[in-house]
XYZ file of C-alpha atoms in Angstrom:
701
model
C -37.864 -40.632 20.743
C -35.695 -38.587 18.423
C -31.948 -39.080 18.451
C -29.624 -36.129 17.669
C -25.980 -35.978 16.746
C -23.451 -33.124 16.831
C -21.630 -32.685 13.545
C -20.354 -29.269 12.466
C -20.310 -25.501 13.105
C -22.493 -22.934 11.324
C -24.160 -19.509 11.669
C -27.608 -18.088 10.793
C -29.464 -14.813 10.229
C -31.768 -13.345 12.844
C -35.035 -13.054 10.933
C -36.970 -16.240 10.181
C -36.134 -17.456 6.702
C -37.995 -19.734 4.331
C -36.259 -21.771 1.609
C -38.114 -24.078 -0.799
C -36.264 -26.795 -2.648
C -38.800 -27.135 -5.454
C -38.244 -23.640 -6.872
C -34.963 -22.622 -5.238
C -36.763 -19.617 -3.763
C -35.991 -18.028 -0.414
C -37.592 -15.281 1.631
C -37.008 -13.319 4.824
C -40.099 -13.268 7.048
C -41.309 -11.186 9.987
C -43.274 -13.138 12.599
C -46.296 -11.053 13.669
C -49.607 -11.268 15.477
C -52.567 -11.935 13.189
C -54.849 -9.019 14.097
C -57.606 -10.218 11.769
C -57.881 -13.772 13.009
C -58.016 -15.809 16.166
C -60.020 -14.410 19.008
C -59.864 -15.450 22.591
C -60.877 -18.954 21.594
C -58.653 -19.134 18.526
C -55.732 -21.519 18.345
C -52.104 -20.462 18.348
C -51.830 -20.899 14.589
C -54.716 -18.435 14.074
C -52.939 -15.735 16.033
C -49.591 -15.887 14.161
C -48.747 -14.947 10.597
C -45.579 -14.567 8.537
C -45.057 -11.317 6.631
C -42.617 -11.908 3.760
C -40.034 -9.392 2.569
C -39.619 -9.265 -1.175
C -36.205 -10.692 -2.012
C -34.351 -8.748 -4.676
C -31.593 -10.738 -6.365
C -28.611 -9.455 -8.278
C -29.214 -12.113 -10.926
C -32.862 -13.042 -11.111
C -33.042 -16.791 -11.568
C -35.856 -18.430 -13.493
C -38.492 -19.587 -11.037
C -40.266 -22.841 -11.788
C -43.934 -22.168 -12.380
C -45.205 -25.721 -12.045
C -46.792 -26.850 -8.837
C -44.333 -28.675 -6.582
C -44.954 -32.310 -5.836
C -45.791 -33.546 -2.403
C -42.168 -34.624 -1.988
C -40.779 -31.056 -2.020
C -38.781 -30.061 1.038
C -39.077 -26.581 2.564
C -36.817 -25.139 5.248
C -37.996 -22.701 7.934
C -35.072 -21.197 9.897
C -35.383 -18.902 12.895
C -33.284 -17.864 15.915
C -34.136 -18.619 19.506
C -32.798 -15.184 20.434
C -32.166 -12.084 18.315
C -28.554 -10.927 18.618
C -29.618 -7.335 17.854
C -32.622 -6.731 20.112
C -32.195 -9.628 22.548
C -35.801 -10.791 22.095
C -36.401 -14.521 22.389
C -38.672 -16.181 19.861
C -41.140 -18.743 21.125
C -40.033 -22.231 20.171
C -43.699 -23.052 19.575
C -43.062 -21.610 16.110
C -41.372 -24.895 15.210
C -44.463 -26.923 16.061
C -46.778 -24.436 14.361
C -44.818 -24.605 11.108
C -44.778 -28.379 11.191
C -48.461 -28.811 12.044
C -50.213 -25.750 10.563
C -47.963 -24.362 7.839
C -50.889 -23.812 5.439
C -52.678 -21.414 7.787
C -49.535 -19.598 8.943
C -48.223 -19.144 5.384
C -51.568 -17.905 4.087
C -50.955 -14.924 1.800
C -47.276 -15.772 1.504
C -45.695 -16.510 -1.905
C -44.892 -19.924 -0.426
C -48.508 -20.894 0.102
C -48.455 -23.354 -2.786
C -45.516 -25.229 -1.277
C -47.197 -26.105 2.007
C -48.128 -29.543 0.668
C -44.453 -30.472 0.800
C -42.422 -31.483 3.808
C -41.357 -28.753 6.255
C -38.017 -28.888 8.009
C -37.189 -26.493 10.860
C -33.747 -25.136 11.745
C -33.293 -23.389 15.104
C -30.349 -21.006 15.469
C -29.658 -21.340 19.200
C -26.123 -19.947 19.026
C -27.136 -16.940 21.116
C -30.095 -18.273 23.073
C -28.894 -21.619 24.377
C -26.549 -19.970 26.871
C -29.295 -19.124 29.358
C -32.325 -20.811 27.790
C -31.330 -24.112 26.158
C -34.122 -25.609 24.016
C -35.844 -28.785 25.144
C -35.722 -30.874 21.973
C -38.223 -33.367 23.370
C -40.959 -30.712 23.209
C -40.322 -29.020 19.868
C -40.297 -30.477 16.350
C -36.877 -29.131 15.390
C -34.738 -30.900 12.778
C -31.516 -28.861 13.053
C -30.096 -26.838 15.959
C -27.072 -24.557 15.656
C -25.094 -23.873 18.838
C -21.899 -21.930 19.601
C -19.469 -22.996 22.296
C -17.856 -19.571 22.142
C -21.148 -17.928 23.113
C -21.700 -20.546 25.804
C -18.329 -20.269 27.541
C -16.449 -17.367 25.944
C -13.889 -19.940 24.711
C -12.820 -21.422 22.327
C -13.493 -19.134 19.395
C -14.686 -20.496 16.070
C -16.085 -23.735 17.504
C -19.748 -24.715 17.438
C -21.979 -27.590 16.417
C -24.923 -28.520 14.262
C -27.260 -30.916 16.038
C -29.121 -33.016 13.455
C -32.189 -35.211 13.853
C -31.611 -38.651 12.347
C -34.458 -38.475 9.848
C -33.298 -35.044 8.623
C -29.699 -36.250 8.366
C -30.605 -38.463 5.447
C -31.622 -35.359 3.464
C -28.229 -33.707 3.740
C -26.134 -33.986 0.582
C -22.576 -32.821 -0.069
C -21.192 -32.270 -3.569
C -17.491 -32.408 -2.614
C -15.257 -34.475 -0.364
C -11.964 -34.036 1.440
C -9.730 -35.778 3.920
C -11.416 -37.852 6.570
C -14.842 -38.033 4.883
C -14.343 -40.879 2.411
C -13.946 -44.632 2.769
C -12.095 -44.916 -0.564
C -11.267 -42.901 -3.680
C -9.299 -43.542 -6.878
C -6.761 -41.019 -8.114
C -7.028 -41.863 -11.808
C -10.806 -42.281 -12.192
C -14.005 -40.606 -10.997
C -14.779 -42.918 -8.098
C -15.373 -42.157 -4.425
C -17.187 -43.971 -1.647
C -18.109 -41.718 1.237
C -18.145 -42.714 4.881
C -21.591 -43.640 6.129
C -21.805 -41.822 9.460
C -23.326 -38.350 9.214
C -20.606 -36.800 11.378
C -17.923 -38.661 9.416
C -19.539 -37.434 6.209
C -19.330 -33.727 7.118
C -16.331 -33.310 9.417
C -13.650 -32.482 6.848
C -9.983 -32.725 7.723
C -8.539 -32.744 11.210
C -11.041 -31.582 13.777
C -10.019 -29.004 16.386
C -9.422 -31.645 19.047
C -7.489 -29.357 21.400
C -10.357 -26.867 21.486
C -12.889 -29.670 21.800
C -11.016 -31.031 24.823
C -11.522 -27.698 26.619
C -15.302 -27.761 26.187
C -15.847 -30.079 29.149
C -14.465 -27.428 31.501
C -17.038 -24.952 30.201
C -19.878 -27.425 30.696
C -18.622 -28.101 34.207
C -19.004 -24.406 35.063
C -22.464 -24.156 33.507
C -23.678 -27.300 35.270
C -22.520 -25.942 38.619
C -24.430 -22.702 38.070
C -27.520 -24.186 36.319
C -29.200 -22.401 33.362
C -32.180 -21.210 35.405
C -29.992 -19.448 37.955
C -27.879 -17.841 35.207
C -31.010 -16.748 33.366
C -32.450 -15.028 36.447
C -29.146 -13.332 37.225
C -28.649 -12.041 33.673
C -32.309 -10.972 33.360
C -31.987 -8.902 36.540
C -28.901 -7.089 35.209
C -30.493 -6.525 31.804
C -33.725 -5.121 33.248
C -31.761 -2.855 35.614
C -29.719 -1.392 32.753
C -32.804 -0.898 30.567
C -34.705 0.822 33.368
C -31.807 3.137 34.171
C -31.137 4.015 30.511
C -34.789 4.801 29.806
C -34.925 7.007 32.910
C -32.052 9.262 31.855
C -32.981 12.843 30.949
C -31.016 15.862 29.762
C -31.341 19.177 31.565
C -34.115 20.142 29.123
C -35.996 16.918 30.022
C -35.264 15.367 26.621
C -34.794 11.593 26.572
C -31.193 10.406 26.396
C -31.611 6.816 25.235
C -33.661 4.772 22.774
C -33.628 0.994 23.243
C -34.336 -1.369 20.351
C -36.974 -3.919 21.255
C -39.595 -5.726 19.184
C -43.257 -6.486 19.724
C -44.576 -7.700 23.070
C -46.597 -10.716 21.884
C -46.060 -13.523 24.393
C -46.899 -16.053 21.706
C -44.268 -14.777 19.280
C -41.610 -13.694 21.780
C -40.778 -14.461 25.371
C -38.796 -12.221 27.722
C -35.641 -10.445 26.600
C -32.263 -12.121 26.659
C -28.850 -10.996 27.827
C -28.217 -7.945 25.616
C -29.320 -4.321 25.414
C -29.023 -2.493 22.088
C -29.482 1.250 22.057
C -28.457 4.655 20.743
C -28.028 7.955 22.560
C -29.430 11.401 21.778
C -28.165 14.896 22.452
C -30.350 17.548 24.101
C -31.269 18.947 20.660
C -32.463 15.541 19.439
C -29.450 14.773 17.233
C -27.564 11.521 17.737
C -24.363 10.584 19.479
C -22.576 8.319 16.991
C -21.781 4.789 18.127
C -18.063 5.272 17.432
C -17.964 8.135 19.938
C -19.637 5.939 22.553
C -17.219 3.083 21.865
C -14.147 5.338 21.979
C -15.091 6.868 25.335
C -16.145 3.509 26.769
C -12.759 1.976 25.982
C -11.087 4.837 27.850
C -13.229 3.914 30.877
C -12.333 0.240 30.676
C -15.734 -0.784 29.273
C -15.932 -3.085 26.269
C -18.904 -2.568 23.948
C -19.870 -3.816 20.529
C -21.043 -1.294 17.967
C -22.358 -1.276 14.409
C -24.835 -3.843 13.071
C -23.428 -6.881 14.946
C -23.209 -8.920 11.719
C -27.001 -8.708 11.512
C -27.846 -6.377 8.603
C -31.507 -7.410 8.492
C -32.368 -6.473 12.068
C -30.136 -3.393 11.853
C -32.048 -2.042 8.856
C -35.385 -2.889 10.471
C -34.798 -1.236 13.845
C -32.954 1.802 12.448
C -35.515 2.292 9.667
C -32.969 2.080 6.850
C -34.383 1.506 3.376
C -32.536 -0.174 0.509
C -31.881 3.303 -0.867
C -30.384 4.405 2.453
C -28.099 1.377 2.548
C -26.905 1.911 -1.024
C -26.370 5.642 -0.398
C -24.319 4.856 2.697
C -22.183 2.444 0.717
C -21.603 5.006 -2.034
C -20.654 7.553 0.631
C -17.853 5.232 1.737
C -19.506 3.414 4.662
C -18.536 -0.243 5.065
C -18.702 -2.692 7.955
C -16.322 -1.943 10.855
C -15.651 1.700 9.928
C -16.402 4.842 11.975
C -19.050 6.333 9.665
C -21.761 6.093 12.297
C -23.993 8.955 11.121
C -24.610 9.781 7.447
C -27.023 12.491 6.377
C -28.344 12.649 9.948
C -29.216 8.922 10.028
C -27.554 6.299 12.188
C -25.763 3.418 10.491
C -25.580 1.178 13.572
C -26.163 0.893 17.297
C -24.413 0.196 20.613
C -24.781 -3.162 22.367
C -23.932 -4.264 25.902
C -23.945 -7.965 26.764
C -24.125 -9.707 30.128
C -23.060 -13.199 31.141
C -22.944 -15.355 34.252
C -19.737 -13.614 35.332
C -21.211 -10.083 35.056
C -21.968 -8.256 38.301
C -24.160 -5.443 39.513
C -21.000 -3.353 39.891
C -20.313 -3.826 36.164
C -23.803 -2.633 35.279
C -23.576 0.306 37.684
C -20.213 1.351 36.238
C -21.729 1.314 32.759
C -24.695 3.483 33.796
C -22.370 5.927 35.586
C -20.251 6.136 32.423
C -23.279 6.943 30.238
C -24.511 9.534 32.757
C -21.187 11.337 33.120
C -20.268 11.252 29.419
C -23.539 11.823 27.569
C -26.162 13.355 29.878
C -26.304 17.157 29.827
C -26.594 18.662 33.301
C -26.958 22.330 34.385
C -23.470 22.353 35.876
C -21.941 21.421 32.540
C -21.203 23.785 29.698
C -24.074 26.054 28.659
C -23.753 24.622 25.186
C -23.171 20.853 25.165
C -21.452 20.962 21.792
C -19.010 23.790 22.500
C -15.430 23.320 23.647
C -14.614 24.245 27.213
C -11.389 26.095 26.590
C -10.702 27.838 29.882
C -7.084 27.043 30.635
C -5.611 25.757 33.877
C -2.345 27.200 35.190
C -0.788 25.505 38.198
C 2.198 27.833 38.305
C 3.690 30.661 36.276
C 6.967 28.812 35.783
C 7.626 28.264 32.105
C 4.449 30.054 31.048
C 5.730 33.504 30.198
C 4.013 34.340 26.925
C 5.214 36.679 24.259
C 2.887 38.997 22.456
C 2.211 37.338 19.112
C 2.782 33.861 17.720
C 5.927 32.264 16.313
C 6.843 29.044 14.553
C 8.851 26.872 16.941
C 9.435 23.668 14.977
C 8.890 22.033 11.579
C 8.609 18.243 11.263
C 8.420 16.173 8.086
C 7.102 12.589 8.063
C 8.229 11.080 4.745
C 6.724 7.615 5.411
C 3.174 7.484 6.736
C 3.029 6.448 10.418
C 6.831 6.203 10.762
C 9.038 8.617 12.708
C 9.827 11.899 10.987
C 12.606 14.467 11.319
C 12.739 18.109 12.392
C 14.368 20.878 10.379
C 15.074 24.584 10.692
C 13.638 25.269 7.248
C 11.855 23.287 4.546
C 10.337 23.932 1.112
C 6.616 23.974 0.429
C 4.851 22.244 -2.447
C 1.306 21.838 -3.697
C 0.858 18.917 -1.250
C 2.163 20.765 1.831
C 5.675 20.218 3.133
C 7.700 18.730 0.306
C 7.853 14.905 0.525
C 5.657 14.841 3.644
C 3.820 11.460 3.833
C 4.786 10.750 0.250
C 5.425 7.065 1.020
C 3.484 4.362 2.829
C 3.733 0.667 3.640
C 1.087 -1.745 2.361
C 0.632 -5.320 3.554
C 0.420 -8.260 1.172
C -3.366 -8.265 1.681
C -3.639 -4.627 0.583
C -4.046 -3.133 4.069
C -2.292 0.177 4.776
C 0.037 -0.246 7.768
C -0.166 2.277 10.610
C 1.079 2.435 14.195
C -2.406 1.552 15.456
C -1.967 -1.978 14.146
C 1.829 -2.150 13.854
C 3.254 -0.153 16.795
C 6.827 -1.085 15.821
C 6.554 1.365 12.926
C 7.488 4.068 15.434
C 11.028 2.652 15.505
C 11.462 3.220 11.755
C 12.838 6.723 11.169
C 13.278 8.516 7.863
C 15.393 11.540 6.956
C 15.664 13.327 3.598
C 18.838 15.027 2.347
C 17.626 17.421 -0.331
C 21.150 18.157 -1.558
C 21.913 14.487 -2.165
C 18.389 13.701 -3.303
C 18.218 10.675 -1.014
C 15.869 9.489 1.739
C 17.722 7.595 4.482
C 15.686 5.099 6.527
C 16.874 3.427 9.739
C 15.504 0.664 11.950
C 16.991 -1.053 15.028
C 16.045 -4.353 13.387
C 18.252 -3.691 10.355
C 22.037 -3.368 10.354
C 22.228 -1.291 7.197
C 20.429 1.938 6.380
C 18.070 1.924 3.461
C 18.736 4.632 0.873
C 15.895 5.657 -1.446
C 16.740 7.878 -4.395
C 14.200 10.692 -4.741
C 14.311 10.647 -8.527
C 11.125 8.956 -9.715
C 12.894 7.093 -12.536
C 15.573 5.572 -10.291
C 13.658 2.317 -9.752
C 12.109 -0.011 -12.324
C 9.055 -0.789 -10.134
C 5.646 -0.555 -11.747
C 2.946 2.126 -11.556
C -0.671 1.402 -10.639
C -3.758 3.002 -9.074
C -5.051 2.418 -5.542
C -7.987 3.875 -3.618
C -7.800 5.212 -0.049
C -10.196 6.889 2.385
C -13.128 6.053 0.027
C -12.579 9.536 -1.414
C -9.223 9.549 -3.160
C -7.547 7.647 -5.948
C -3.749 7.540 -6.070
C -1.253 6.695 -8.742
C 1.584 4.970 -6.898
C 5.058 3.704 -7.675
C 6.251 0.281 -6.484
C 9.839 -0.585 -5.586
C 12.064 -3.578 -6.163
C 11.949 -6.687 -4.021
C 15.066 -5.857 -1.979
C 13.463 -2.608 -0.786
C 10.275 -4.423 0.262
C 12.293 -7.088 2.079
C 14.156 -4.426 4.077
C 10.921 -2.741 5.213
C 9.263 -6.102 5.928
C 12.118 -6.928 8.294
C 12.084 -3.427 9.802
C 8.406 -3.531 10.865
C 8.084 -7.282 11.360
C 5.322 -7.633 8.742
C 5.543 -8.562 5.057
C 4.867 -5.326 3.189
C 5.629 -3.183 0.153
C 6.808 0.420 -0.040
C 4.635 2.675 -2.209
C 5.294 6.239 -3.335
C 2.565 8.717 -4.236
C 2.944 9.976 -7.796
C -0.400 11.809 -8.008
C -3.765 11.866 -6.276
C -7.319 12.831 -7.162
C -10.247 13.460 -4.834
C -13.616 12.527 -6.254
C -16.164 12.726 -3.430
C -16.871 14.137 0.007
C -19.331 13.223 2.707
C -20.040 16.883 3.343
C -21.216 18.983 0.459
C -21.559 22.343 2.194
C -18.875 25.015 2.190
C -18.545 25.245 5.973
C -15.451 24.112 7.793
C -15.784 20.438 8.664
C -13.911 17.679 10.386
C -13.534 15.255 7.473
C -10.839 14.860 4.874
C -9.859 17.962 2.873
C -10.981 17.162 -0.668
C -10.270 20.539 -2.244
C -6.474 20.351 -2.226
C -3.923 17.831 -3.395
C -2.754 15.460 -0.684
C -0.190 12.738 -0.432
C -1.047 9.965 2.043
C -2.211 12.284 4.848
C -5.412 11.213 6.566
C -7.148 14.575 6.581
C -5.120 17.608 5.530
C -1.715 18.894 4.428
C -0.649 20.263 7.828
C -1.335 19.652 11.502
C -0.562 22.612 13.770
C -0.171 22.261 17.552
C 0.122 25.086 20.065
C 2.783 24.726 22.750
C 0.531 26.644 25.148
C -2.320 24.192 24.545
C -0.014 21.262 25.290
C 1.126 22.996 28.465
C -2.486 23.424 29.566
C -3.145 19.735 28.882
C -0.151 18.782 31.039
C -1.484 20.973 33.839
C -4.800 19.133 33.688
C -3.022 15.777 33.788
C -1.028 16.902 36.838
C -4.231 18.049 38.532
C -5.843 14.653 37.910
C -2.774 12.917 39.373
C -2.959 15.142 42.430
C -6.627 14.280 42.934
C -5.759 10.567 42.722
C -2.850 11.000 45.129
C -0.287 10.088 42.469
C 1.415 13.458 42.087
C 4.700 13.318 40.215
C 4.048 9.950 38.577
C 2.650 11.238 35.274
C 4.836 11.758 32.237
C 4.718 15.179 30.624
C 3.200 15.065 27.180
C 5.542 16.311 24.488
C 3.986 18.153 21.520
C 5.518 15.515 19.229
C 3.163 12.912 20.746
C 0.509 14.398 18.413
C 2.715 14.067 15.290
C 2.377 17.730 14.245
C 4.005 19.305 11.211
C 4.085 22.727 12.845
C 4.447 23.672 16.513
C 3.790 27.304 17.441
C 4.215 29.254 20.655
C 2.772 32.457 22.047
C -0.702 33.636 22.970
C -3.341 31.803 24.978
C -4.059 28.061 25.050
C -6.535 26.941 22.372
C -6.530 30.312 20.653
C -5.926 28.344 17.442
C -9.492 27.015 17.627
C -10.792 30.351 16.416
C -8.332 30.920 13.580
C -9.914 31.112 10.136
C -6.611 31.532 8.325
C -3.027 32.394 9.188
C 0.005 33.926 7.555
C 3.494 32.565 8.292
C 5.988 35.029 6.890
C 4.487 35.720 3.470
C 2.795 32.282 3.110
C -0.961 31.942 3.534
C -2.750 28.982 5.105
C -6.452 28.261 5.597
C -7.729 26.571 8.751
C -9.895 23.501 8.097
C -10.988 23.119 11.716
C -9.929 20.892 14.576
C -8.090 17.595 14.318
C -10.031 14.594 15.611
C -7.753 12.595 17.896
C -7.669 8.801 18.225
C -6.015 6.124 20.363
C -2.715 6.607 18.550
C -1.780 9.513 20.858
C -1.974 7.053 23.778
C 0.985 5.042 22.464
C 4.088 5.655 24.588
C 7.492 4.824 23.103
C 10.108 4.159 25.778
C 13.373 2.201 25.626
C 12.428 0.599 22.353
C 9.083 -0.635 23.689
C 5.582 0.542 22.876
C 3.099 0.821 25.746
C -0.579 1.760 25.642
C -2.336 3.966 28.154
C -5.596 5.933 28.439
C -3.885 9.309 28.456
C -3.921 11.928 27.156
C -7.059 10.977 25.170
C -9.172 10.371 28.298
C -8.426 13.846 29.663
C -8.962 15.479 26.282
C -12.342 13.739 26.068
C -13.414 15.464 29.291
C -13.195 18.968 27.835
C -12.429 18.844 24.089
C -15.434 16.957 22.660
C -17.472 18.390 19.790
C -20.248 16.214 18.309
C -18.421 12.944 18.539
C -14.944 14.355 17.910
C -12.142 14.841 20.447
C -10.314 17.847 19.034
C -6.745 18.965 19.635
C -4.728 21.015 17.170
C -5.942 22.397 13.856
C -5.654 21.281 10.237
C -4.258 23.646 7.614
C -4.214 23.902 3.844
C -1.474 25.805 2.010
C -2.997 28.490 -0.189
C -0.559 28.161 -3.054
C 0.064 31.383 -4.937
C 0.884 29.834 -8.295
C -2.126 27.602 -9.021
C -0.527 26.245 -12.178
C 2.869 25.416 -10.733
C 3.531 22.237 -8.795
C 6.362 23.827 -6.788
C 6.231 27.364 -5.424
C 9.823 27.926 -4.324
C 8.535 29.066 -0.898
C 10.121 27.874 2.330
C 8.956 27.736 5.937
C 11.519 28.728 8.579
C 11.582 28.247 12.335
C 11.171 31.567 14.137
C 8.892 33.148 11.532
C 6.087 35.230 12.989
C 2.526 33.988 12.596
C -0.353 36.366 11.943
C -3.735 34.695 12.612
C -7.080 35.972 11.373
C -9.976 35.125 13.660
C -12.632 37.324 12.073
């Protein structure tokens, strides 16, 4: 009887993978039915084949041409459950590889290696939760498991279960604390510890996390795997059935679920996850970031993207190597929000169920999908159009003047920090002079924003143009920081950085004392950078129509999308009326906090006219200055941050309410983006000023 030991954590890919030691070759394989062999009387090995994927290497290594000896070792690795589709591979694959590798690998580039020894690795990190493998039945040499996936705690802890005979094949080229019996400091001598676990467990093991594992096993043993498996399978099948049954008002399917082949030999029943994407009535896609954003507002946690499984993601979404490279060149990287590029999806949505999941959880998820993404006759006639009919609960405070006027001007010198309001301010080729001209960068190169560092809201900046100084205050710092506006006032260096995957900036660094002040102010080690110049070099949208991405035709400082954000006071008032109506329906009248226009961090606030009239503006004139509208501003969770009494609190509003009536193809729009149409194209400064009270003349034609 085989004896196994637990030694160390690891992680594997989803597709079966073959590695041969004789030639240092490796291949990704698809396990398929053999349609040309094995009839009703054929054996299992005659009905299974491996279809290799050509592996393209960055640096093509020289492959040994000679035939391998019979002592060559070959590794076949496969998962017990796919973390993308949820399909469970039959563990009989392990026995088939061991006993009939020559027939199964027929036609594969590894056919000549079948005379060697085959070792099988089973990635059970996902599958062992509800279907633990019986190692007495299957010829498996290595098994990877994850305690985090078993119990949900602790993170980063798993194990590699190794068969004794296979353990002798494992070699390590380095050593560290705890893995050696003796070593000499002044000569090349080391004697390693003999036990396999002692040989590979480097340093101090995570004994506190390991001590908690027994509590997880106690829960699983009380529930039993078979009972958990039946419970999770019932929830998964219910969700799949309900998703596949959803239809838009034009009878178009709403959902596509990613599942593999139905061969009982290759795969058993599905596991605990459902991966899918959603379609609009016209057949276009809802992006996964839109689904995730709305789900979080409903208290539902999803995972989106490729789930750290690029192979299965490319397979199920039909993405070629050219598609993947084009997406990368367009700026798409893991964890970003670029969910649709050139009409093609870059990832999917995944829901997962565990022993603690309930029918009510599944029902809530289906109700969320139905209410948020299924087009019904009682909804807007056009699913992708804004519903802009305003709500007025009373006439108090809503007397509107004929025409539009500029009510306030706000400058934000440091990106994501608090700005200051003025009665008048000069314009430049980048918008309001000095607006978002500075930012804070972490020591790892990450740009700091309030989304990740909410305390940035307590840092306020004010610029005195007469003195040529920016004053910065923070409740964490006793002294104000004074930054001279003259570019040559500090000896810090100049270098280039890239932001937004579309712009390259030349930035100025400051001295160490400045960085120390800001690090203390925000509670994170960081550096202050100033924009000296910027250059846009690409755009995801090549057409000339108004779009919702970054403005690449004008010069920007560190703004995310455009030079100006304009908010209408009437639109904010309508939003507050909707929030009050929701509170009244919940029986919580009077408990909501009125949303101030400054919650949206606008540069310009206007008043007059009807709510959301700004949606239709093509361009506007403020005094004698011309501005072009670039479309609506896509809102994010940042507007849900509430700053009160020095504390930052998160809520679902107002984004949840805006999502109910301001969605356009994955975007939740509120306010419009503007670009200053500078008169003197050659001059960097125009000498023009904006002033509060100036009349605004919009053009909606």
